[in-house]
PDB file of C-alpha atoms in Angstrom:
ATOM      1  CA  MET A   1     -31.964  -1.827  17.547  1.00  0.00           C
ATOM      2  CA  THR A   2     -30.195   0.116  14.821  1.00  0.00           C
ATOM      3  CA  ASP A   3     -26.508   0.626  14.143  1.00  0.00           C
ATOM      4  CA  THR A   4     -26.939   4.432  14.079  1.00  0.00           C
ATOM      5  CA  ALA A   5     -27.693   4.658  17.797  1.00  0.00           C
ATOM      6  CA  ALA A   6     -25.629   7.137  19.788  1.00  0.00           C
ATOM      7  CA  ILE A   7     -25.154   4.456  22.466  1.00  0.00           C
ATOM      8  CA  LYS A   8     -25.854   0.755  22.181  1.00  0.00           C
ATOM      9  CA  THR A   9     -25.200  -2.067  24.636  1.00  0.00           C
ATOM     10  CA  THR A  10     -25.871  -5.724  23.907  1.00  0.00           C
ATOM     11  CA  ASN A  11     -26.012  -8.332  26.682  1.00  0.00           C
ATOM     12  CA  LEU A  12     -23.498  -6.295  28.641  1.00  0.00           C
ATOM     13  CA  ALA A  13     -22.119  -7.843  31.842  1.00  0.00           C
ATOM     14  CA  LYS A  14     -19.396  -6.896  34.300  1.00  0.00           C
ATOM     15  CA  ARG A  15     -18.109  -9.112  37.084  1.00  0.00           C
ATOM     16  CA  PHE A  16     -15.545  -7.926  39.629  1.00  0.00           C
ATOM     17  CA  TRP A  17     -13.294 -10.568  41.134  1.00  0.00           C
ATOM     18  CA  GLY A  18     -13.761 -10.744  44.884  1.00  0.00           C
ATOM     19  CA  GLY A  19     -10.375 -12.278  45.634  1.00  0.00           C
ATOM     20  CA  PHE A  20      -9.716 -15.550  47.423  1.00  0.00           C
ATOM     21  CA  ARG A  21     -11.877 -14.787  50.461  1.00  0.00           C
ATOM     22  CA  ASN A  22     -14.799 -12.822  49.039  1.00  0.00           C
ATOM     23  CA  LYS A  23     -17.420 -13.625  46.450  1.00  0.00           C
ATOM     24  CA  ASP A  24     -17.273 -12.092  43.009  1.00  0.00           C
ATOM     25  CA  VAL A  25     -19.555  -9.086  42.483  1.00  0.00           C
ATOM     26  CA  LEU A  26     -21.801  -9.103  39.425  1.00  0.00           C
ATOM     27  CA  ALA A  27     -22.169  -5.359  38.820  1.00  0.00           C
ATOM     28  CA  LEU A  28     -24.009  -5.664  35.496  1.00  0.00           C
ATOM     29  CA  SER A  29     -25.975  -8.564  34.079  1.00  0.00           C
ATOM     30  CA  ASP A  30     -27.276  -8.865  30.501  1.00  0.00           C
ATOM     31  CA  VAL A  31     -27.881  -5.132  29.974  1.00  0.00           C
ATOM     32  CA  SER A  32     -29.160  -4.279  26.489  1.00  0.00           C
ATOM     33  CA  LEU A  33     -30.291  -0.759  25.698  1.00  0.00           C
ATOM     34  CA  GLU A  34     -30.150   1.850  22.985  1.00  0.00           C
ATOM     35  CA  VAL A  35     -29.892   5.630  23.253  1.00  0.00           C
ATOM     36  CA  HIS A  36     -31.112   7.490  20.178  1.00  0.00           C
ATOM     37  CA  SER A  37     -29.197  10.387  18.681  1.00  0.00           C
ATOM     38  CA  GLY A  38     -30.515  13.757  19.790  1.00  0.00           C
ATOM     39  CA  GLU A  39     -32.345  12.647  22.921  1.00  0.00           C
ATOM     40  CA  ILE A  40     -31.854  13.264  26.630  1.00  0.00           C
ATOM     41  CA  PHE A  41     -31.583   9.861  28.283  1.00  0.00           C
ATOM     42  CA  ALA A  42     -31.369   9.277  32.032  1.00  0.00           C
ATOM     43  CA  LEU A  43     -29.988   6.320  33.931  1.00  0.00           C
ATOM     44  CA  LEU A  44     -31.737   5.778  37.260  1.00  0.00           C
ATOM     45  CA  GLY A  45     -31.238   3.336  40.088  1.00  0.00           C
ATOM     46  CA  PRO A  46     -30.434   3.071  43.796  1.00  0.00           C
ATOM     47  CA  ASN A  47     -26.870   3.119  45.131  1.00  0.00           C
ATOM     48  CA  GLY A  48     -25.020   0.018  43.992  1.00  0.00           C
ATOM     49  CA  ALA A  49     -27.331  -0.575  41.020  1.00  0.00           C
ATOM     50  CA  GLY A  50     -24.467  -0.529  38.508  1.00  0.00           C
ATOM     51  CA  LYS A  51     -24.963   2.960  37.048  1.00  0.00           C
ATOM     52  CA  THR A  52     -21.367   4.098  37.524  1.00  0.00           C
ATOM     53  CA  THR A  53     -20.036   0.795  36.207  1.00  0.00           C
ATOM     54  CA  LEU A  54     -22.112   1.148  33.057  1.00  0.00           C
ATOM     55  CA  MET A  55     -20.956   4.722  32.506  1.00  0.00           C
ATOM     56  CA  LYS A  56     -17.300   3.725  32.994  1.00  0.00           C
ATOM     57  CA  ILE A  57     -17.654   0.957  30.409  1.00  0.00           C
ATOM     58  CA  LEU A  58     -19.205   3.392  27.933  1.00  0.00           C
ATOM     59  CA  LEU A  59     -16.334   5.817  28.509  1.00  0.00           C
ATOM     60  CA  GLY A  60     -13.728   3.090  28.018  1.00  0.00           C
ATOM     61  CA  SER A  61     -12.253   3.102  31.518  1.00  0.00           C
ATOM     62  CA  LEU A  62     -13.600  -0.406  32.227  1.00  0.00           C
ATOM     63  CA  ARG A  63     -13.798  -3.422  29.978  1.00  0.00           C
ATOM     64  CA  PRO A  64     -16.946  -5.548  30.101  1.00  0.00           C
ATOM     65  CA  THR A  65     -16.791  -9.171  31.169  1.00  0.00           C
ATOM     66  CA  ALA A  66     -19.267 -10.098  28.444  1.00  0.00           C
ATOM     67  CA  GLY A  67     -21.368  -8.408  25.790  1.00  0.00           C
ATOM     68  CA  ALA A  68     -20.630  -5.304  23.753  1.00  0.00           C
ATOM     69  CA  ALA A  69     -21.014  -1.534  23.985  1.00  0.00           C
ATOM     70  CA  THR A  70     -20.667   1.030  21.208  1.00  0.00           C
ATOM     71  CA  ILE A  71     -20.827   4.801  20.770  1.00  0.00           C
ATOM     72  CA  ASN A  72     -21.841   5.953  17.286  1.00  0.00           C
ATOM     73  CA  GLY A  73     -20.927   2.509  15.970  1.00  0.00           C
ATOM     74  CA  HIS A  74     -17.435   2.462  17.541  1.00  0.00           C
ATOM     75  CA  ASP A  75     -16.470  -0.022  20.227  1.00  0.00           C
ATOM     76  CA  CYS A  76     -16.298   1.805  23.549  1.00  0.00           C
ATOM     77  CA  GLY A  77     -12.773   0.572  24.110  1.00  0.00           C
ATOM     78  CA  ARG A  78     -11.473   2.511  21.085  1.00  0.00           C
ATOM     79  CA  TRP A  79     -10.436   6.165  21.167  1.00  0.00           C
ATOM     80  CA  GLU A  80     -12.702   6.987  18.205  1.00  0.00           C
ATOM     81  CA  ALA A  81     -15.726   6.406  20.446  1.00  0.00           C
ATOM     82  CA  ARG A  82     -14.663   9.206  22.806  1.00  0.00           C
ATOM     83  CA  ARG A  83     -13.426  11.691  20.207  1.00  0.00           C
ATOM     84  CA  LYS A  84     -16.725  13.605  20.065  1.00  0.00           C
ATOM     85  CA  ALA A  85     -17.841  12.942  23.646  1.00  0.00           C
ATOM     86  CA  GLY A  86     -17.847  15.200  26.709  1.00  0.00           C
ATOM     87  CA  PHE A  87     -17.912  14.047  30.319  1.00  0.00           C
ATOM     88  CA  LEU A  88     -18.774  15.604  33.662  1.00  0.00           C
ATOM     89  CA  PRO A  89     -17.901  13.059  36.380  1.00  0.00           C
ATOM     90  CA  GLU A  90     -19.446  12.979  39.828  1.00  0.00           C
ATOM     91  CA  ASN A  91     -17.244  14.379  42.622  1.00  0.00           C
ATOM     92  CA  HIS A  92     -14.686  15.663  40.142  1.00  0.00           C
ATOM     93  CA  ARG A  93     -11.456  17.184  41.439  1.00  0.00           C
ATOM     94  CA  PHE A  94      -9.949  20.048  39.474  1.00  0.00           C
ATOM     95  CA  PRO A  95      -6.500  21.500  40.365  1.00  0.00           C
ATOM     96  CA  SER A  96      -7.279  24.162  42.961  1.00  0.00           C
ATOM     97  CA  TYR A  97      -4.337  26.373  41.959  1.00  0.00           C
ATOM     98  CA  LEU A  98      -5.797  27.013  38.488  1.00  0.00           C
ATOM     99  CA  THR A  99      -8.401  29.595  37.597  1.00  0.00           C
ATOM    100  CA  GLY A 100     -11.576  28.543  35.803  1.00  0.00           C
ATOM    101  CA  LEU A 101     -10.247  29.932  32.518  1.00  0.00           C
ATOM    102  CA  GLN A 102      -6.895  28.205  32.920  1.00  0.00           C
ATOM    103  CA  LEU A 103      -8.643  24.898  33.539  1.00  0.00           C
ATOM    104  CA  LEU A 104     -10.503  25.179  30.235  1.00  0.00           C
ATOM    105  CA  TYR A 105      -7.208  25.864  28.453  1.00  0.00           C
ATOM    106  CA  VAL A 106      -5.746  22.707  30.018  1.00  0.00           C
ATOM    107  CA  PHE A 107      -8.690  20.525  29.042  1.00  0.00           C
ATOM    108  CA  GLY A 108      -8.898  22.074  25.597  1.00  0.00           C
ATOM    109  CA  GLY A 109      -5.237  21.353  25.012  1.00  0.00           C
ATOM    110  CA  MET A 110      -5.669  17.730  26.102  1.00  0.00           C
ATOM    111  CA  SER A 111      -8.486  17.335  23.563  1.00  0.00           C
ATOM    112  CA  GLY A 112      -6.267  18.610  20.747  1.00  0.00           C
ATOM    113  CA  MET A 113      -7.611  22.167  20.490  1.00  0.00           C
ATOM    114  CA  SER A 114      -5.266  25.069  19.784  1.00  0.00           C
ATOM    115  CA  ARG A 115      -5.154  28.115  22.064  1.00  0.00           C
ATOM    116  CA  ARG A 116      -6.714  30.130  19.244  1.00  0.00           C
ATOM    117  CA  GLU A 117      -9.657  27.704  19.193  1.00  0.00           C
ATOM    118  CA  ILE A 118      -9.962  27.511  22.962  1.00  0.00           C
ATOM    119  CA  LYS A 119     -10.231  31.245  23.740  1.00  0.00           C
ATOM    120  CA  PRO A 120     -13.580  32.083  22.065  1.00  0.00           C
ATOM    121  CA  LYS A 121     -15.037  28.741  23.063  1.00  0.00           C
ATOM    122  CA  ALA A 122     -13.986  29.125  26.711  1.00  0.00           C
ATOM    123  CA  ASP A 123     -15.373  32.655  26.878  1.00  0.00           C
ATOM    124  CA  SER A 124     -18.751  31.641  25.454  1.00  0.00           C
ATOM    125  CA  LEU A 125     -19.056  28.572  27.694  1.00  0.00           C
ATOM    126  CA  LEU A 126     -18.192  30.488  30.864  1.00  0.00           C
ATOM    127  CA  GLU A 127     -20.885  32.978  29.875  1.00  0.00           C
ATOM    128  CA  LEU A 128     -23.308  30.105  29.211  1.00  0.00           C
ATOM    129  CA  VAL A 129     -22.856  28.635  32.704  1.00  0.00           C
ATOM    130  CA  SER A 130     -22.833  32.072  34.391  1.00  0.00           C
ATOM    131  CA  MET A 131     -19.162  31.864  35.404  1.00  0.00           C
ATOM    132  CA  SER A 132     -17.628  34.750  33.443  1.00  0.00           C
ATOM    133  CA  LYS A 133     -17.375  36.837  36.602  1.00  0.00           C
ATOM    134  CA  TRP A 134     -15.124  34.216  38.225  1.00  0.00           C
ATOM    135  CA  ARG A 135     -13.116  33.220  35.150  1.00  0.00           C
ATOM    136  CA  LYS A 136      -9.841  34.475  36.716  1.00  0.00           C
ATOM    137  CA  THR A 137     -10.624  33.336  40.263  1.00  0.00           C
ATOM    138  CA  LYS A 138      -8.694  30.382  41.681  1.00  0.00           C
ATOM    139  CA  ILE A 139     -10.757  27.185  41.761  1.00  0.00           C
ATOM    140  CA  LYS A 140      -9.939  26.742  45.457  1.00  0.00           C
ATOM    141  CA  LYS A 141     -12.329  29.623  46.132  1.00  0.00           C
ATOM    142  CA  TYR A 142     -15.213  28.043  44.172  1.00  0.00           C
ATOM    143  CA  SER A 143     -18.317  26.660  45.861  1.00  0.00           C
ATOM    144  CA  LYS A 144     -19.648  23.205  44.985  1.00  0.00           C
ATOM    145  CA  GLY A 145     -22.203  24.753  42.676  1.00  0.00           C
ATOM    146  CA  MET A 146     -19.554  26.821  40.896  1.00  0.00           C
ATOM    147  CA  MET A 147     -17.457  23.678  40.461  1.00  0.00           C
ATOM    148  CA  GLN A 148     -20.410  21.955  38.805  1.00  0.00           C
ATOM    149  CA  ARG A 149     -20.929  24.883  36.445  1.00  0.00           C
ATOM    150  CA  LEU A 150     -17.246  24.846  35.498  1.00  0.00           C
ATOM    151  CA  GLY A 151     -17.394  21.075  35.071  1.00  0.00           C
ATOM    152  CA  LEU A 152     -20.275  21.435  32.644  1.00  0.00           C
ATOM    153  CA  ALA A 153     -18.320  24.026  30.674  1.00  0.00           C
ATOM    154  CA  GLN A 154     -15.322  21.693  30.320  1.00  0.00           C
ATOM    155  CA  ALA A 155     -17.620  18.847  29.233  1.00  0.00           C
ATOM    156  CA  LEU A 156     -18.859  21.017  26.360  1.00  0.00           C
ATOM    157  CA  LEU A 157     -15.486  22.495  25.399  1.00  0.00           C
ATOM    158  CA  ASN A 158     -14.752  20.185  22.457  1.00  0.00           C
ATOM    159  CA  ASP A 159     -18.256  20.688  20.994  1.00  0.00           C
ATOM    160  CA  PRO A 160     -19.216  17.028  21.629  1.00  0.00           C
ATOM    161  CA  ASP A 161     -22.030  15.191  19.882  1.00  0.00           C
ATOM    162  CA  LEU A 162     -22.593  13.083  22.994  1.00  0.00           C
ATOM    163  CA  VAL A 163     -22.400  14.429  26.561  1.00  0.00           C
ATOM    164  CA  PHE A 164     -22.135  12.198  29.639  1.00  0.00           C
ATOM    165  CA  LEU A 165     -23.249  13.938  32.839  1.00  0.00           C
ATOM    166  CA  ASP A 166     -22.970  12.257  36.235  1.00  0.00           C
ATOM    167  CA  GLU A 167     -25.117  14.182  38.759  1.00  0.00           C
ATOM    168  CA  PRO A 168     -24.793  17.490  36.853  1.00  0.00           C
ATOM    169  CA  THR A 169     -26.839  19.567  39.321  1.00  0.00           C
ATOM    170  CA  ASP A 170     -25.336  18.160  42.525  1.00  0.00           C
ATOM    171  CA  GLY A 171     -24.671  21.048  44.907  1.00  0.00           C
ATOM    172  CA  VAL A 172     -26.234  23.618  42.582  1.00  0.00           C
ATOM    173  CA  ASP A 173     -28.819  26.050  43.950  1.00  0.00           C
ATOM    174  CA  PRO A 174     -32.394  26.081  42.530  1.00  0.00           C
ATOM    175  CA  ILE A 175     -31.654  28.955  40.143  1.00  0.00           C
ATOM    176  CA  GLY A 176     -28.548  27.168  38.896  1.00  0.00           C
ATOM    177  CA  ARG A 177     -30.452  23.914  38.423  1.00  0.00           C
ATOM    178  CA  ARG A 178     -33.001  25.700  36.312  1.00  0.00           C
ATOM    179  CA  GLU A 179     -30.256  27.274  34.194  1.00  0.00           C
ATOM    180  CA  ILE A 180     -28.616  23.875  33.684  1.00  0.00           C
ATOM    181  CA  ARG A 181     -31.952  22.346  32.670  1.00  0.00           C
ATOM    182  CA  ASN A 182     -32.336  25.068  30.063  1.00  0.00           C
ATOM    183  CA  ILE A 183     -28.801  24.408  28.807  1.00  0.00           C
ATOM    184  CA  LEU A 184     -29.572  20.709  28.410  1.00  0.00           C
ATOM    185  CA  LEU A 185     -32.746  21.451  26.478  1.00  0.00           C
ATOM    186  CA  ASP A 186     -30.823  23.859  24.229  1.00  0.00           C
ATOM    187  CA  LEU A 187     -28.168  21.203  23.579  1.00  0.00           C
ATOM    188  CA  LYS A 188     -30.946  18.835  22.565  1.00  0.00           C
ATOM    189  CA  ARG A 189     -32.297  21.430  20.133  1.00  0.00           C
ATOM    190  CA  GLN A 190     -28.810  21.544  18.610  1.00  0.00           C
ATOM    191  CA  GLY A 191     -29.092  17.798  17.956  1.00  0.00           C
ATOM    192  CA  LYS A 192     -26.720  16.669  20.697  1.00  0.00           C
ATOM    193  CA  THR A 193     -27.286  13.504  22.716  1.00  0.00           C
ATOM    194  CA  ILE A 194     -27.194  13.701  26.513  1.00  0.00           C
ATOM    195  CA  PHE A 195     -26.732  10.676  28.760  1.00  0.00           C
ATOM    196  CA  LEU A 196     -27.139  11.587  32.397  1.00  0.00           C
ATOM    197  CA  ASN A 197     -27.191   9.980  35.785  1.00  0.00           C
ATOM    198  CA  SER A 198     -29.129  11.857  38.448  1.00  0.00           C
ATOM    199  CA  HIS A 199     -30.850  11.147  41.745  1.00  0.00           C
ATOM    200  CA  LEU A 200     -33.092  14.223  41.377  1.00  0.00           C
ATOM    201  CA  LEU A 201     -36.034  12.460  39.796  1.00  0.00           C
ATOM    202  CA  ALA A 202     -38.183  15.574  39.504  1.00  0.00           C
ATOM    203  CA  GLU A 203     -35.528  17.149  37.286  1.00  0.00           C
ATOM    204  CA  VAL A 204     -35.171  13.993  35.219  1.00  0.00           C
ATOM    205  CA  GLU A 205     -38.924  14.040  34.709  1.00  0.00           C
ATOM    206  CA  SER A 206     -38.803  17.629  33.451  1.00  0.00           C
ATOM    207  CA  VAL A 207     -36.072  17.275  30.791  1.00  0.00           C
ATOM    208  CA  CYS A 208     -35.631  13.641  29.742  1.00  0.00           C
ATOM    209  CA  ASP A 209     -37.130  11.917  26.731  1.00  0.00           C
ATOM    210  CA  ARG A 210     -36.515   8.405  28.038  1.00  0.00           C
ATOM    211  CA  VAL A 211     -35.100   6.732  31.120  1.00  0.00           C
ATOM    212  CA  ALA A 212     -33.631   3.365  32.034  1.00  0.00           C
ATOM    213  CA  ILE A 213     -33.937   1.918  35.527  1.00  0.00           C
ATOM    214  CA  LEU A 214     -31.167  -0.324  36.845  1.00  0.00           C
ATOM    215  CA  ASP A 215     -31.404  -2.356  40.032  1.00  0.00           C
ATOM    216  CA  LYS A 216     -28.822  -4.846  41.291  1.00  0.00           C
ATOM    217  CA  GLY A 217     -27.068  -4.776  37.928  1.00  0.00           C
ATOM    218  CA  LYS A 218     -30.156  -5.652  35.906  1.00  0.00           C
ATOM    219  CA  LEU A 219     -32.166  -3.493  33.558  1.00  0.00           C
ATOM    220  CA  ILE A 220     -35.656  -3.263  35.058  1.00  0.00           C
ATOM    221  CA  LYS A 221     -37.361  -1.040  32.508  1.00  0.00           C
ATOM    222  CA  VAL A 222     -36.642   1.347  29.640  1.00  0.00           C
ATOM    223  CA  GLY A 223     -39.121   3.827  28.246  1.00  0.00           C
ATOM    224  CA  SER A 224     -40.410   7.352  28.041  1.00  0.00           C
ATOM    225  CA  VAL A 225     -41.066   9.181  31.274  1.00  0.00           C
ATOM    226  CA  GLY A 226     -44.764   9.092  30.413  1.00  0.00           C
ATOM    227  CA  SER A 227     -44.808   5.322  30.054  1.00  0.00           C
ATOM    228  CA  LEU A 228     -42.976   4.808  33.345  1.00  0.00           C
ATOM    229  CA  ILE A 229     -45.436   6.825  35.381  1.00  0.00           C
ATOM    230  CA  GLU A 230     -48.360   4.806  34.060  1.00  0.00           C
ATOM    231  CA  VAL A 231     -48.562   2.792  37.245  1.00  0.00           C
ATOM    232  CA  LYS A 232     -51.479   1.589  39.296  1.00  0.00           C
ATOM    233  CA  PRO A 233     -53.821   4.568  39.904  1.00  0.00           C
ATOM    234  CA  TYR A 234     -54.651   5.620  43.444  1.00  0.00           C
ATOM    235  CA  TYR A 235     -57.634   7.641  44.633  1.00  0.00           C
ATOM    236  CA  TRP A 236     -58.813   9.448  47.745  1.00  0.00           C
ATOM    237  CA  VAL A 237     -62.519   8.876  48.288  1.00  0.00           C
ATOM    238  CA  GLU A 238     -64.059  11.096  50.953  1.00  0.00           C
ATOM    239  CA  THR A 239     -67.490  10.259  52.369  1.00  0.00           C
ATOM    240  CA  TYR A 240     -69.828  12.245  54.587  1.00  0.00           C
ATOM    241  CA  ASP A 241     -70.146   9.269  56.922  1.00  0.00           C
ATOM    242  CA  LEU A 242     -68.686   5.790  56.704  1.00  0.00           C
ATOM    243  CA  PRO A 243     -70.399   3.302  59.017  1.00  0.00           C
ATOM    244  CA  SER A 244     -68.229   0.523  60.405  1.00  0.00           C
ATOM    245  CA  GLU A 245     -70.208  -2.141  58.525  1.00  0.00           C
ATOM    246  CA  ALA A 246     -69.652  -0.377  55.204  1.00  0.00           C
ATOM    247  CA  ALA A 247     -65.956   0.027  56.036  1.00  0.00           C
ATOM    248  CA  LYS A 248     -65.677  -3.732  56.636  1.00  0.00           C
ATOM    249  CA  LYS A 249     -67.192  -4.419  53.212  1.00  0.00           C
ATOM    250  CA  VAL A 250     -64.736  -2.017  51.566  1.00  0.00           C
ATOM    251  CA  ARG A 251     -61.775  -3.737  53.224  1.00  0.00           C
ATOM    252  CA  ALA A 252     -63.112  -7.159  52.219  1.00  0.00           C
ATOM    253  CA  ALA A 253     -63.566  -6.117  48.590  1.00  0.00           C
ATOM    254  CA  PHE A 254     -60.338  -4.104  48.257  1.00  0.00           C
ATOM    255  CA  ASP A 255     -57.354  -5.686  49.984  1.00  0.00           C
ATOM    256  CA  GLU A 256     -55.220  -2.546  49.817  1.00  0.00           C
ATOM    257  CA  ALA A 257     -57.849  -0.069  50.962  1.00  0.00           C
ATOM    258  CA  GLN A 258     -56.625   2.291  53.684  1.00  0.00           C
ATOM    259  CA  ILE A 259     -59.417   3.858  55.739  1.00  0.00           C
ATOM    260  CA  GLU A 260     -59.061   6.743  58.141  1.00  0.00           C
ATOM    261  CA  ASN A 261     -62.211   8.316  59.568  1.00  0.00           C
ATOM    262  CA  ASN A 262     -64.403   8.973  56.523  1.00  0.00           C
ATOM    263  CA  THR A 263     -61.645   8.856  53.917  1.00  0.00           C
ATOM    264  CA  ILE A 264     -60.618   5.857  51.821  1.00  0.00           C
ATOM    265  CA  LYS A 265     -57.335   5.525  49.925  1.00  0.00           C
ATOM    266  CA  VAL A 266     -57.338   2.716  47.392  1.00  0.00           C
ATOM    267  CA  GLY A 267     -55.317   1.586  44.375  1.00  0.00           C
ATOM    268  CA  PHE A 268     -56.652  -0.411  41.460  1.00  0.00           C
ATOM    269  CA  LYS A 269     -55.116  -3.117  39.292  1.00  0.00           C
ATOM    270  CA  ASP A 270     -56.223  -6.090  37.186  1.00  0.00           C
ATOM    271  CA  GLY A 271     -58.626  -3.884  35.248  1.00  0.00           C
ATOM    272  CA  ARG A 272     -60.651  -2.721  38.248  1.00  0.00           C
ATOM    273  CA  THR A 273     -61.658   0.944  38.388  1.00  0.00           C
ATOM    274  CA  ILE A 274     -62.863   3.515  40.852  1.00  0.00           C
ATOM    275  CA  ASN A 275     -66.434   2.761  39.711  1.00  0.00           C
ATOM    276  CA  ALA A 276     -66.327  -0.549  41.568  1.00  0.00           C
ATOM    277  CA  LEU A 277     -65.738   1.229  44.877  1.00  0.00           C
ATOM    278  CA  ILE A 278     -68.327   3.912  44.136  1.00  0.00           C
ATOM    279  CA  ASP A 279     -70.950   1.250  43.333  1.00  0.00           C
ATOM    280  CA  LEU A 280     -70.185  -0.589  46.591  1.00  0.00           C
ATOM    281  CA  LEU A 281     -70.553   2.599  48.632  1.00  0.00           C
ATOM    282  CA  ARG A 282     -73.833   3.505  46.958  1.00  0.00           C
ATOM    283  CA  GLN A 283     -75.207   0.008  47.549  1.00  0.00           C
ATOM    284  CA  ASN A 284     -74.547   0.589  51.247  1.00  0.00           C
ATOM    285  CA  ASN A 285     -76.178   4.038  51.240  1.00  0.00           C
ATOM    286  CA  VAL A 286     -72.883   5.859  51.792  1.00  0.00           C
ATOM    287  CA  ASP A 287     -72.874   9.420  50.462  1.00  0.00           C
ATOM    288  CA  ILE A 288     -69.688  10.436  48.639  1.00  0.00           C
ATOM    289  CA  ALA A 289     -68.272  13.916  49.222  1.00  0.00           C
ATOM    290  CA  SER A 290     -65.399  13.791  46.719  1.00  0.00           C
ATOM    291  CA  VAL A 291     -63.243  11.517  44.576  1.00  0.00           C
ATOM    292  CA  LYS A 292     -59.694  12.730  43.937  1.00  0.00           C
ATOM    293  CA  PRO A 293     -57.026  10.935  41.878  1.00  0.00           C
ATOM    294  CA  ILE A 294     -53.585  10.871  43.480  1.00  0.00           C
ATOM    295  CA  SER A 295     -50.993  12.079  40.983  1.00  0.00           C
ATOM    296  CA  VAL A 296     -48.104   9.701  40.326  1.00  0.00           C
ATOM    297  CA  SER A 297     -44.599  11.100  39.878  1.00  0.00           C
ATOM    298  CA  LEU A 298     -41.533   9.489  38.368  1.00  0.00           C
ATOM    299  CA  GLU A 299     -40.295   8.980  41.935  1.00  0.00           C
ATOM    300  CA  ASP A 300     -43.467   7.028  42.794  1.00  0.00           C
ATOM    301  CA  SER A 301     -43.053   4.895  39.691  1.00  0.00           C
ATOM    302  CA  PHE A 302     -39.368   4.374  40.424  1.00  0.00           C
ATOM    303  CA  MET A 303     -40.131   3.116  43.921  1.00  0.00           C
ATOM    304  CA  GLN A 304     -42.868   0.782  42.698  1.00  0.00           C
ATOM    305  CA  LEU A 305     -40.534  -0.714  40.084  1.00  0.00           C
ATOM    306  CA  ILE A 306     -37.526  -1.350  42.325  1.00  0.00           C
ATOM    307  CA  ARG A 307     -39.184  -1.802  45.727  1.00  0.00           C
ATOM    308  CA  PRO A 308     -42.770  -3.002  45.137  1.00  0.00           C
ATOM    309  CA  GLU A 309     -42.991  -4.348  48.696  1.00  0.00           C
ATOM    310  CA  ALA A 310     -42.594  -0.784  49.993  1.00  0.00           C
ATOM    311  CA  THR A 311     -45.693   0.387  48.113  1.00  0.00           C
ATOM    312  CA  GLY A 312     -48.003  -2.466  48.975  1.00  0.00           C
ATOM    313  CA  GLU A 313     -47.991  -4.222  45.572  1.00  0.00           C
TER     314      GLU A 313
END
């Protein structure tokens, strides 16, 4: 790991005291990762995995029990770490009596911007997130998707180098999600770093450079999306006729083989390939109609990594 990383955690741990009657909760355990400058990095994991705890530590609202966390070389507990950072929290609550434009003036003022600086920036950001039309509408009249768009605008208001996004497309319609994806890719082209938490794995797969998977407070795996979906390959093998005796031999040779009528679904590991099954079928005079690989998505990989028992591994 280098000291120029946008985000760096080293043996990070967080334990919450359970009180006199309950057990302590270990929310994070020995988490070490690095987010490179200029990349889109996603944090994945089931509910209760520790994702929110990690993000709160990075943003300085929680102190770790052990280990260290830095942003651009600054300890996350110091204000310098957050000076050039933007944040869109999950389930944010903006004052409903303000308009979208007024909200940006409030947040801009809190970040030290002058009204002269805020005006052109607010106008351009509202245009960017397709909210110019509702800039003078009270927030109480906004839909969930409009709130997310406004939240993204406020996260970008201070021209941050590092943007934290917690479920940025939650409640946004498909067109809006596509627009937000394009915004994220444009921010990357500008050299900005994006750290996001999302449960929409298909979207993560389409925009992220690397992902980290947390489960029960532990870091399971970190890598590119491509490396994470390199899991055990599965195939559909369709035959013209599969006699019961041949089916028994397939089940005996391949523990995980699933057979329905004349179709076999099988996964391979330990270096075995589809050729082994094809050879067995040919030796038993079974004619093969087709062999089709089953594509593996990030969601499939995610499930295999955190719940292998659910996928038959």
